[in-house]
Amino acid sequence: MNITLSRETMSEEVSIPALMPDINFKPQGKHALYSFQVVLGLVPDLFFSKHDYKPSHEQYVGKRGYVSAESPWFSCWSGSEGITLALKYDFVPPDDQFILMLAIGIRYGSPISESKVEQVKYAGAAKILKVA
């Protein structure tokens, strides 16, 4: 997996290699489909004030703290070609008192119809890949 995370451009790129069942991919359980999700989060540093903790600048307050992207659903029996998931966070921070956090998850699904997939509850995994 190749990972690029940049504070300067507030962006990330994750390249996931081709996955082949029983070679470099061992699907969890007997689920039919899988998909990847990447999340790029902005986490402001917090500073103690008189009675609680607050970020360094008011622009952080009430701001949605993440952006995410998902891959299409792939068959657990067929695997997938290599894919790249990229994100750009549009918010321009007022200072450098924050970290960017990049996480990836794999989720499993069951087909409901030809065009709809229902995510399987309590299946999958996630990991924080990098912080900057």
Short mmCIF file of N, CA, C and O in Angstrom, two decimals:
data_model
loop_
_atom_site.label_atom_id
_atom_site.label_comp_id
_atom_site.label_asym_id
_atom_site.label_seq_id
_atom_site.Cartn_x
_atom_site.Cartn_y
_atom_site.Cartn_z
N MET A 1 0.85 -1.16 0.00
CA MET A 1 0.00 0.00 0.00
C MET A 1 0.90 1.23 0.00
O MET A 1 1.83 1.32 0.80
N ASN A 2 0.62 2.17 -0.90
CA ASN A 2 1.36 3.44 -0.93
C ASN A 2 0.46 4.52 -0.34
O ASN A 2 -0.71 4.63 -0.71
N ILE A 3 1.05 5.33 0.54
CA ILE A 3 0.29 6.35 1.25
C ILE A 3 0.98 7.69 1.12
O ILE A 3 2.19 7.80 1.35
N THR A 4 0.22 8.71 0.76
CA THR A 4 0.71 10.08 0.74
C THR A 4 -0.23 10.93 1.57
O THR A 4 -1.45 10.89 1.35
N LEU A 5 0.31 11.69 2.52
CA LEU A 5 -0.49 12.58 3.36
C LEU A 5 0.25 13.91 3.46
O LEU A 5 1.42 13.94 3.81
N SER A 6 -0.44 15.00 3.11
CA SER A 6 0.22 16.31 3.07
C SER A 6 -0.56 17.35 3.87
O SER A 6 -1.74 17.61 3.58
N ARG A 7 0.10 17.94 4.85
CA ARG A 7 -0.50 19.07 5.59
C ARG A 7 -0.57 20.31 4.70
O ARG A 7 -1.47 21.12 4.84
N GLU A 8 0.41 20.47 3.82
CA GLU A 8 0.46 21.67 2.96
C GLU A 8 -0.73 21.74 2.02
O GLU A 8 -1.31 22.80 1.81
N THR A 9 -1.10 20.62 1.42
CA THR A 9 -2.23 20.61 0.48
C THR A 9 -3.51 20.09 1.12
O THR A 9 -4.55 20.06 0.46
N MET A 10 -3.43 19.67 2.39
CA MET A 10 -4.59 19.12 3.11
C MET A 10 -5.21 17.97 2.31
O MET A 10 -6.42 17.91 2.11
N SER A 11 -4.36 17.06 1.83
CA SER A 11 -4.84 15.99 0.98
C SER A 11 -4.15 14.67 1.31
O SER A 11 -3.13 14.64 1.99
N GLU A 12 -4.73 13.60 0.77
CA GLU A 12 -4.16 12.28 0.95
C GLU A 12 -4.42 11.46 -0.30
O GLU A 12 -5.31 11.75 -1.09
N GLU A 13 -3.62 10.42 -0.45
CA GLU A 13 -3.82 9.46 -1.52
C GLU A 13 -3.36 8.10 -1.01
O GLU A 13 -2.26 7.96 -0.49
N VAL A 14 -4.24 7.11 -1.13
CA VAL A 14 -3.93 5.74 -0.72
C VAL A 14 -4.08 4.85 -1.93
O VAL A 14 -5.14 4.82 -2.55
N SER A 15 -3.02 4.14 -2.29
CA SER A 15 -3.06 3.18 -3.39
C SER A 15 -3.09 1.78 -2.79
O SER A 15 -2.17 1.38 -2.07
N ILE A 16 -4.15 1.05 -3.10
CA ILE A 16 -4.33 -0.30 -2.59
C ILE A 16 -4.01 -1.26 -3.74
O ILE A 16 -4.55 -1.12 -4.83
N PRO A 17 -3.12 -2.22 -3.51
CA PRO A 17 -2.74 -3.13 -4.60
C PRO A 17 -3.88 -4.08 -4.96
O PRO A 17 -4.87 -4.20 -4.23
N ALA A 18 -3.72 -4.77 -6.08
CA ALA A 18 -4.69 -5.78 -6.47
C ALA A 18 -4.76 -6.85 -5.38
O ALA A 18 -3.75 -7.22 -4.79
N LEU A 19 -5.98 -7.30 -5.10
CA LEU A 19 -6.17 -8.32 -4.07
C LEU A 19 -6.68 -9.60 -4.73
O LEU A 19 -7.61 -9.57 -5.54
N MET A 20 -6.05 -10.72 -4.35
CA MET A 20 -6.41 -12.02 -4.92
C MET A 20 -6.77 -12.96 -3.77
O MET A 20 -5.94 -13.20 -2.88
N PRO A 21 -8.01 -13.46 -3.76
CA PRO A 21 -8.44 -14.34 -2.66
C PRO A 21 -7.49 -15.52 -2.47
O PRO A 21 -7.01 -16.12 -3.43
N ASP A 22 -7.22 -15.82 -1.22
CA ASP A 22 -6.37 -16.92 -0.79
C ASP A 22 -4.90 -16.76 -1.19
O ASP A 22 -4.10 -17.67 -0.98
N ILE A 23 -4.54 -15.62 -1.77
CA ILE A 23 -3.13 -15.34 -2.07
C ILE A 23 -2.66 -14.18 -1.19
O ILE A 23 -1.80 -14.36 -0.34
N ASN A 24 -3.24 -12.99 -1.39
CA ASN A 24 -2.90 -11.86 -0.53
C ASN A 24 -4.14 -11.25 0.11
O ASN A 24 -4.12 -10.13 0.60
N PHE A 25 -5.25 -11.98 0.09
CA PHE A 25 -6.51 -11.50 0.67
C PHE A 25 -7.27 -12.69 1.25
O PHE A 25 -7.58 -13.64 0.54
N LYS A 26 -7.51 -12.64 2.56
CA LYS A 26 -8.27 -13.68 3.25
C LYS A 26 -9.57 -13.05 3.77
O LYS A 26 -9.58 -12.46 4.85
N PRO A 27 -10.64 -13.14 2.99
CA PRO A 27 -11.90 -12.51 3.41
C PRO A 27 -12.38 -13.04 4.76
O PRO A 27 -12.21 -14.21 5.08
N GLN A 28 -13.01 -12.15 5.51
CA GLN A 28 -13.53 -12.48 6.84
C GLN A 28 -14.90 -13.15 6.68
O GLN A 28 -15.80 -12.61 6.04
N GLY A 29 -15.08 -14.31 7.24
CA GLY A 29 -16.38 -14.97 7.21
C GLY A 29 -16.77 -15.41 5.81
O GLY A 29 -15.93 -15.65 4.95
N LYS A 30 -18.07 -15.48 5.58
CA LYS A 30 -18.59 -15.93 4.30
C LYS A 30 -19.37 -14.81 3.62
O LYS A 30 -20.42 -15.04 3.03
N HIS A 31 -18.84 -13.63 3.67
CA HIS A 31 -19.52 -12.48 3.08
C HIS A 31 -19.24 -12.43 1.59
O HIS A 31 -18.18 -12.82 1.11
N ALA A 32 -20.19 -11.90 0.83
CA ALA A 32 -20.10 -11.90 -0.63
C ALA A 32 -19.26 -10.75 -1.18
O ALA A 32 -18.59 -10.89 -2.19
N LEU A 33 -19.31 -9.59 -0.52
CA LEU A 33 -18.70 -8.38 -1.07
C LEU A 33 -17.84 -7.67 -0.04
O LEU A 33 -18.05 -7.82 1.17
N TYR A 34 -16.89 -6.87 -0.52
CA TYR A 34 -16.09 -6.02 0.36
C TYR A 34 -15.85 -4.67 -0.31
O TYR A 34 -15.93 -4.53 -1.53
N SER A 35 -15.56 -3.68 0.51
CA SER A 35 -15.30 -2.32 0.03
C SER A 35 -14.34 -1.66 1.01
O SER A 35 -14.29 -2.01 2.18
N PHE A 36 -13.59 -0.69 0.51
CA PHE A 36 -12.68 0.08 1.36
C PHE A 36 -13.24 1.47 1.58
O PHE A 36 -13.92 2.03 0.71
N GLN A 37 -12.94 2.05 2.72
CA GLN A 37 -13.28 3.44 3.01
C GLN A 37 -12.05 4.10 3.62
O GLN A 37 -11.40 3.52 4.50
N VAL A 38 -11.70 5.29 3.11
CA VAL A 38 -10.63 6.08 3.73
C VAL A 38 -11.25 7.34 4.31
O VAL A 38 -12.22 7.88 3.78
N VAL A 39 -10.68 7.77 5.43
CA VAL A 39 -11.17 8.97 6.12
C VAL A 39 -9.98 9.85 6.42
O VAL A 39 -8.97 9.40 6.97
N LEU A 40 -10.09 11.12 6.03
CA LEU A 40 -9.07 12.13 6.34
C LEU A 40 -9.69 13.08 7.36
O LEU A 40 -10.70 13.74 7.07
N GLY A 41 -9.12 13.09 8.55
CA GLY A 41 -9.68 13.90 9.62
C GLY A 41 -8.75 15.02 10.04
O GLY A 41 -7.53 14.85 10.04
N LEU A 42 -9.33 16.15 10.41
CA LEU A 42 -8.59 17.27 10.96
C LEU A 42 -8.92 17.32 12.44
O LEU A 42 -10.09 17.41 12.82
N VAL A 43 -7.88 17.22 13.27
CA VAL A 43 -8.06 17.21 14.72
C VAL A 43 -7.30 18.40 15.30
O VAL A 43 -6.07 18.40 15.32
N PRO A 44 -8.03 19.43 15.76
CA PRO A 44 -7.34 20.59 16.32
C PRO A 44 -6.73 20.28 17.69
O PRO A 44 -7.26 19.47 18.45
N ASP A 45 -5.59 20.91 17.97
CA ASP A 45 -5.01 20.82 19.31
C ASP A 45 -5.96 21.52 20.27
O ASP A 45 -6.58 22.54 19.91
N LEU A 46 -6.08 21.00 21.47
CA LEU A 46 -6.94 21.61 22.48
C LEU A 46 -6.09 22.22 23.59
O LEU A 46 -5.06 21.65 23.98
N PHE A 47 -6.54 23.36 24.09
CA PHE A 47 -5.82 24.08 25.14
C PHE A 47 -6.77 24.35 26.29
O PHE A 47 -7.95 24.65 26.07
N PHE A 48 -6.24 24.23 27.50
CA PHE A 48 -7.09 24.44 28.67
C PHE A 48 -7.41 25.92 28.82
O PHE A 48 -6.55 26.77 28.76
N SER A 49 -8.71 26.22 28.99
CA SER A 49 -9.14 27.59 29.34
C SER A 49 -9.61 27.54 30.79
O SER A 49 -9.34 26.57 31.49
N LYS A 50 -10.34 28.52 31.24
CA LYS A 50 -10.72 28.57 32.65
C LYS A 50 -11.44 27.32 33.14
O LYS A 50 -11.17 26.84 34.23
N HIS A 51 -12.37 26.79 32.32
CA HIS A 51 -13.19 25.69 32.80
C HIS A 51 -13.21 24.46 31.89
O HIS A 51 -13.78 23.44 32.25
N ASP A 52 -12.64 24.58 30.73
CA ASP A 52 -12.68 23.44 29.81
C ASP A 52 -11.56 23.56 28.78
O ASP A 52 -10.69 24.42 28.89
N TYR A 53 -11.58 22.70 27.79
CA TYR A 53 -10.59 22.71 26.73
C TYR A 53 -11.19 23.29 25.46
O TYR A 53 -12.34 23.01 25.13
N LYS A 54 -10.40 24.09 24.75
CA LYS A 54 -10.86 24.73 23.52
C LYS A 54 -9.75 24.69 22.47
O LYS A 54 -8.58 24.67 22.82
N PRO A 55 -10.14 24.70 21.18
CA PRO A 55 -9.11 24.79 20.13
C PRO A 55 -8.47 26.16 20.12
O PRO A 55 -8.99 27.12 20.71
N SER A 56 -7.37 26.29 19.42
CA SER A 56 -6.62 27.54 19.38
C SER A 56 -7.37 28.67 18.69
O SER A 56 -7.09 29.84 18.93
N HIS A 57 -8.31 28.34 17.81
CA HIS A 57 -9.01 29.37 17.04
C HIS A 57 -10.48 29.01 16.89
O HIS A 57 -10.83 27.84 16.78
N GLU A 58 -11.34 30.01 16.88
CA GLU A 58 -12.79 29.80 16.76
C GLU A 58 -13.20 29.14 15.45
O GLU A 58 -14.25 28.52 15.36
N GLN A 59 -12.38 29.26 14.40
CA GLN A 59 -12.73 28.66 13.11
C GLN A 59 -12.81 27.14 13.19
O GLN A 59 -13.46 26.51 12.36
N TYR A 60 -12.17 26.53 14.17
CA TYR A 60 -12.24 25.08 14.33
C TYR A 60 -13.58 24.64 14.93
O TYR A 60 -14.00 23.51 14.74
N VAL A 61 -14.23 25.51 15.68
CA VAL A 61 -15.46 25.16 16.37
C VAL A 61 -16.59 24.96 15.36
O VAL A 61 -16.82 25.80 14.49
N GLY A 62 -17.29 23.86 15.48
CA GLY A 62 -18.44 23.59 14.61
C GLY A 62 -18.07 23.15 13.21
O GLY A 62 -18.94 22.95 12.37
N LYS A 63 -16.79 23.00 12.92
CA LYS A 63 -16.34 22.58 11.59
C LYS A 63 -16.41 21.06 11.49
O LYS A 63 -16.02 20.36 12.42
N ARG A 64 -16.94 20.56 10.37
CA ARG A 64 -16.94 19.11 10.17
C ARG A 64 -15.50 18.65 10.14
O ARG A 64 -14.69 19.15 9.38
N GLY A 65 -15.19 17.66 10.95
CA GLY A 65 -13.81 17.28 11.16
C GLY A 65 -13.22 16.27 10.21
O GLY A 65 -12.09 15.83 10.41
N TYR A 66 -13.97 15.84 9.16
CA TYR A 66 -13.41 14.82 8.28
C TYR A 66 -14.06 14.84 6.90
O TYR A 66 -15.13 15.41 6.71
N VAL A 67 -13.38 14.20 5.96
CA VAL A 67 -13.93 13.89 4.64
C VAL A 67 -13.63 12.41 4.40
O VAL A 67 -12.68 11.87 4.95
N SER A 68 -14.45 11.75 3.57
CA SER A 68 -14.23 10.33 3.34
C SER A 68 -14.52 9.95 1.90
O SER A 68 -15.21 10.67 1.18
N ALA A 69 -13.98 8.81 1.50
CA ALA A 69 -14.22 8.26 0.17
C ALA A 69 -14.33 6.74 0.30
O ALA A 69 -13.69 6.14 1.17
N GLU A 70 -15.13 6.15 -0.57
CA GLU A 70 -15.34 4.71 -0.55
C GLU A 70 -15.03 4.11 -1.91
O GLU A 70 -15.26 4.75 -2.94
N SER A 71 -14.54 2.90 -1.91
CA SER A 71 -14.34 2.18 -3.16
C SER A 71 -15.67 1.54 -3.56
O SER A 71 -16.59 1.45 -2.74
N PRO A 72 -15.76 1.08 -4.79
CA PRO A 72 -16.94 0.29 -5.14
C PRO A 72 -16.92 -1.04 -4.38
O PRO A 72 -15.90 -1.39 -3.79
N TRP A 73 -18.01 -1.76 -4.42
CA TRP A 73 -18.06 -3.09 -3.81
C TRP A 73 -17.40 -4.08 -4.75
O TRP A 73 -17.61 -4.05 -5.96
N PHE A 74 -16.58 -4.98 -4.19
CA PHE A 74 -15.90 -6.02 -4.96
C PHE A 74 -16.34 -7.39 -4.45
O PHE A 74 -16.66 -7.54 -3.27
N SER A 75 -16.28 -8.39 -5.31
CA SER A 75 -16.61 -9.76 -4.93
C SER A 75 -15.48 -10.36 -4.10
O SER A 75 -14.31 -10.29 -4.48
N CYS A 76 -15.84 -10.98 -2.98
CA CYS A 76 -14.84 -11.64 -2.13
C CYS A 76 -14.22 -12.84 -2.84
O CYS A 76 -13.11 -13.24 -2.53
N TRP A 77 -14.92 -13.41 -3.81
CA TRP A 77 -14.42 -14.59 -4.51
C TRP A 77 -13.55 -14.23 -5.69
O TRP A 77 -12.73 -15.01 -6.12
N SER A 78 -13.72 -13.01 -6.24
CA SER A 78 -12.95 -12.60 -7.42
C SER A 78 -11.78 -11.69 -7.08
O SER A 78 -10.84 -11.58 -7.86
N GLY A 79 -11.86 -10.97 -5.96
CA GLY A 79 -10.82 -10.01 -5.62
C GLY A 79 -11.02 -8.70 -6.37
O GLY A 79 -12.10 -8.41 -6.87
N SER A 80 -9.95 -7.93 -6.47
CA SER A 80 -10.06 -6.61 -7.10
C SER A 80 -8.73 -6.19 -7.71
O SER A 80 -7.67 -6.63 -7.28
N GLU A 81 -8.83 -5.32 -8.70
CA GLU A 81 -7.64 -4.69 -9.28
C GLU A 81 -7.14 -3.65 -8.28
O GLU A 81 -7.85 -3.25 -7.37
N GLY A 82 -5.94 -3.15 -8.49
CA GLY A 82 -5.42 -2.07 -7.65
C GLY A 82 -6.26 -0.82 -7.83
O GLY A 82 -6.74 -0.53 -8.92
N ILE A 83 -6.47 -0.10 -6.74
CA ILE A 83 -7.27 1.14 -6.79
C ILE A 83 -6.55 2.23 -6.00
O ILE A 83 -5.71 1.94 -5.15
N THR A 84 -6.91 3.47 -6.29
CA THR A 84 -6.40 4.62 -5.55
C THR A 84 -7.59 5.43 -5.05
O THR A 84 -8.50 5.75 -5.82
N LEU A 85 -7.56 5.75 -3.76
CA LEU A 85 -8.58 6.60 -3.15
C LEU A 85 -7.89 7.88 -2.70
O LEU A 85 -6.93 7.83 -1.93
N ALA A 86 -8.38 9.02 -3.19
CA ALA A 86 -7.76 10.31 -2.86
C ALA A 86 -8.80 11.26 -2.29
O ALA A 86 -9.96 11.23 -2.69
N LEU A 87 -8.36 12.08 -1.36
CA LEU A 87 -9.23 13.08 -0.74
C LEU A 87 -8.51 14.40 -0.58
O LEU A 87 -7.29 14.43 -0.42
N LYS A 88 -9.28 15.48 -0.59
CA LYS A 88 -8.74 16.81 -0.30
C LYS A 88 -9.69 17.46 0.69
O LYS A 88 -10.89 17.49 0.49
N TYR A 89 -9.14 17.98 1.77
CA TYR A 89 -9.91 18.68 2.79
C TYR A 89 -9.97 20.14 2.39
O TYR A 89 -8.92 20.79 2.27
N ASP A 90 -11.16 20.69 2.16
CA ASP A 90 -11.30 22.05 1.62
C ASP A 90 -11.10 23.16 2.65
O ASP A 90 -10.86 24.30 2.28
N PHE A 91 -11.19 22.86 3.91
CA PHE A 91 -11.03 23.86 4.96
C PHE A 91 -9.57 24.31 5.03
O PHE A 91 -8.66 23.49 5.03
N VAL A 92 -9.33 25.62 5.08
CA VAL A 92 -7.98 26.16 5.26
C VAL A 92 -7.83 26.52 6.74
O VAL A 92 -8.47 27.46 7.22
N PRO A 93 -7.00 25.79 7.46
CA PRO A 93 -6.85 26.06 8.89
C PRO A 93 -6.27 27.45 9.15
O PRO A 93 -5.42 27.92 8.40
N PRO A 94 -6.71 28.10 10.24
CA PRO A 94 -6.21 29.44 10.55
C PRO A 94 -4.80 29.44 11.14
O PRO A 94 -4.16 30.48 11.21
N ASP A 95 -4.32 28.27 11.58
CA ASP A 95 -2.97 28.18 12.17
C ASP A 95 -2.47 26.74 11.99
O ASP A 95 -3.10 25.94 11.31
N ASP A 96 -1.36 26.44 12.62
CA ASP A 96 -0.80 25.09 12.48
C ASP A 96 -1.02 24.24 13.74
O ASP A 96 -0.32 23.26 13.96
N GLN A 97 -2.02 24.59 14.52
CA GLN A 97 -2.31 23.88 15.77
C GLN A 97 -3.31 22.75 15.54
O GLN A 97 -4.40 22.73 16.09
N PHE A 98 -2.94 21.77 14.69
CA PHE A 98 -3.82 20.65 14.37
C PHE A 98 -2.98 19.49 13.85
O PHE A 98 -1.79 19.66 13.55
N ILE A 99 -3.61 18.34 13.75
CA ILE A 99 -3.00 17.21 13.04
C ILE A 99 -4.00 16.73 11.99
O ILE A 99 -5.21 16.93 12.12
N LEU A 100 -3.46 16.13 10.94
CA LEU A 100 -4.28 15.40 9.98
C LEU A 100 -4.14 13.93 10.30
O LEU A 100 -3.03 13.45 10.55
N MET A 101 -5.26 13.23 10.29
CA MET A 101 -5.24 11.80 10.60
C MET A 101 -5.88 11.05 9.43
O MET A 101 -6.96 11.40 8.97
N LEU A 102 -5.19 10.03 8.96
CA LEU A 102 -5.66 9.22 7.84
C LEU A 102 -5.94 7.81 8.33
O LEU A 102 -5.08 7.17 8.94
N ALA A 103 -7.17 7.34 8.08
CA ALA A 103 -7.55 5.99 8.49
C ALA A 103 -8.15 5.25 7.30
O ALA A 103 -8.66 5.87 6.36
N ILE A 104 -8.06 3.92 7.34
CA ILE A 104 -8.65 3.09 6.29
C ILE A 104 -9.44 1.97 6.96
O ILE A 104 -9.09 1.51 8.05
N GLY A 105 -10.52 1.57 6.30
CA GLY A 105 -11.32 0.46 6.81
C GLY A 105 -11.75 -0.44 5.67
O GLY A 105 -11.86 0.00 4.52
N ILE A 106 -11.96 -1.69 6.00
CA ILE A 106 -12.57 -2.63 5.05
C ILE A 106 -13.91 -3.02 5.65
O ILE A 106 -14.03 -3.23 6.86
N ARG A 107 -14.93 -3.05 4.80
CA ARG A 107 -16.26 -3.42 5.25
C ARG A 107 -16.78 -4.51 4.33
O ARG A 107 -16.33 -4.65 3.19
N TYR A 108 -17.69 -5.30 4.85
CA TYR A 108 -18.26 -6.40 4.09
C TYR A 108 -19.73 -6.13 3.85
O TYR A 108 -20.39 -5.45 4.64
N GLY A 109 -20.26 -6.68 2.75
CA GLY A 109 -21.64 -6.43 2.40
C GLY A 109 -22.33 -7.63 1.80
O GLY A 109 -21.69 -8.57 1.35
N SER A 110 -23.66 -7.55 1.81
CA SER A 110 -24.52 -8.57 1.18
C SER A 110 -25.39 -7.88 0.15
O SER A 110 -25.97 -6.82 0.43
N PRO A 111 -25.50 -8.46 -1.04
CA PRO A 111 -26.36 -7.84 -2.06
C PRO A 111 -27.83 -7.96 -1.67
O PRO A 111 -28.28 -9.02 -1.27
N ILE A 112 -28.55 -6.84 -1.78
CA ILE A 112 -29.99 -6.80 -1.49
C ILE A 112 -30.76 -6.90 -2.81
O ILE A 112 -31.77 -7.55 -2.91
N SER A 113 -30.24 -6.20 -3.81
CA SER A 113 -30.80 -6.24 -5.16
C SER A 113 -29.62 -6.10 -6.12
O SER A 113 -28.47 -6.06 -5.70
N GLU A 114 -29.92 -5.96 -7.38
CA GLU A 114 -28.85 -5.85 -8.37
C GLU A 114 -28.01 -4.59 -8.18
O GLU A 114 -26.83 -4.55 -8.51
N SER A 115 -28.61 -3.54 -7.61
CA SER A 115 -27.89 -2.27 -7.47
C SER A 115 -27.72 -1.82 -6.01
O SER A 115 -27.19 -0.75 -5.77
N LYS A 116 -28.15 -2.61 -5.05
CA LYS A 116 -28.08 -2.19 -3.65
C LYS A 116 -27.36 -3.24 -2.81
O LYS A 116 -27.61 -4.43 -2.93
N VAL A 117 -26.46 -2.74 -1.96
CA VAL A 117 -25.69 -3.60 -1.06
C VAL A 117 -25.95 -3.14 0.37
O VAL A 117 -25.95 -1.94 0.66
N GLU A 118 -26.15 -4.09 1.26
CA GLU A 118 -26.32 -3.77 2.68
C GLU A 118 -25.04 -4.16 3.42
O GLU A 118 -24.58 -5.30 3.31
N GLN A 119 -24.49 -3.20 4.14
CA GLN A 119 -23.27 -3.47 4.90
C GLN A 119 -23.57 -4.46 6.02
O GLN A 119 -24.59 -4.35 6.70
N VAL A 120 -22.68 -5.44 6.21
CA VAL A 120 -22.84 -6.44 7.27
C VAL A 120 -22.40 -5.81 8.58
O VAL A 120 -21.28 -5.29 8.68
N LYS A 121 -23.25 -5.87 9.59
CA LYS A 121 -22.91 -5.31 10.90
C LYS A 121 -21.86 -6.16 11.59
O LYS A 121 -21.85 -7.39 11.45
N TYR A 122 -20.98 -5.50 12.32
CA TYR A 122 -19.97 -6.14 13.17
C TYR A 122 -18.95 -6.96 12.37
O TYR A 122 -18.37 -7.90 12.89
N ALA A 123 -18.76 -6.62 11.11
CA ALA A 123 -17.76 -7.30 10.29
C ALA A 123 -16.86 -6.24 9.67
O ALA A 123 -17.31 -5.17 9.31
N GLY A 124 -15.59 -6.54 9.54
CA GLY A 124 -14.65 -5.60 8.96
C GLY A 124 -13.60 -5.18 9.97
O GLY A 124 -13.52 -5.71 11.08
N ALA A 125 -12.82 -4.20 9.58
CA ALA A 125 -11.74 -3.72 10.45
C ALA A 125 -11.31 -2.34 9.97
O ALA A 125 -11.61 -1.95 8.84
N ALA A 126 -10.62 -1.60 10.83
CA ALA A 126 -10.12 -0.27 10.47
C ALA A 126 -8.80 -0.03 11.18
O ALA A 126 -8.50 -0.67 12.19
N LYS A 127 -8.04 0.91 10.63
CA LYS A 127 -6.73 1.23 11.21
C LYS A 127 -6.35 2.66 10.88
O LYS A 127 -6.59 3.13 9.78
N ILE A 128 -5.74 3.34 11.84
CA ILE A 128 -5.15 4.65 11.57
C ILE A 128 -3.83 4.38 10.84
O ILE A 128 -2.97 3.67 11.36
N LEU A 129 -3.70 4.93 9.64
CA LEU A 129 -2.50 4.68 8.84
C LEU A 129 -1.38 5.67 9.09
O LEU A 129 -0.22 5.32 9.11
N LYS A 130 -1.77 6.94 9.25
CA LYS A 130 -0.74 7.97 9.34
C LYS A 130 -1.31 9.24 9.96
O LYS A 130 -2.49 9.53 9.79
N VAL A 131 -0.47 9.99 10.64
CA VAL A 131 -0.82 11.32 11.12
C VAL A 131 0.28 12.29 10.69
O VAL A 131 1.43 11.91 10.54
N ALA A 132 -0.11 13.52 10.45
CA ALA A 132 0.86 14.54 10.05
C ALA A 132 0.51 15.86 10.70
O ALA A 132 -0.62 16.16 10.95
#
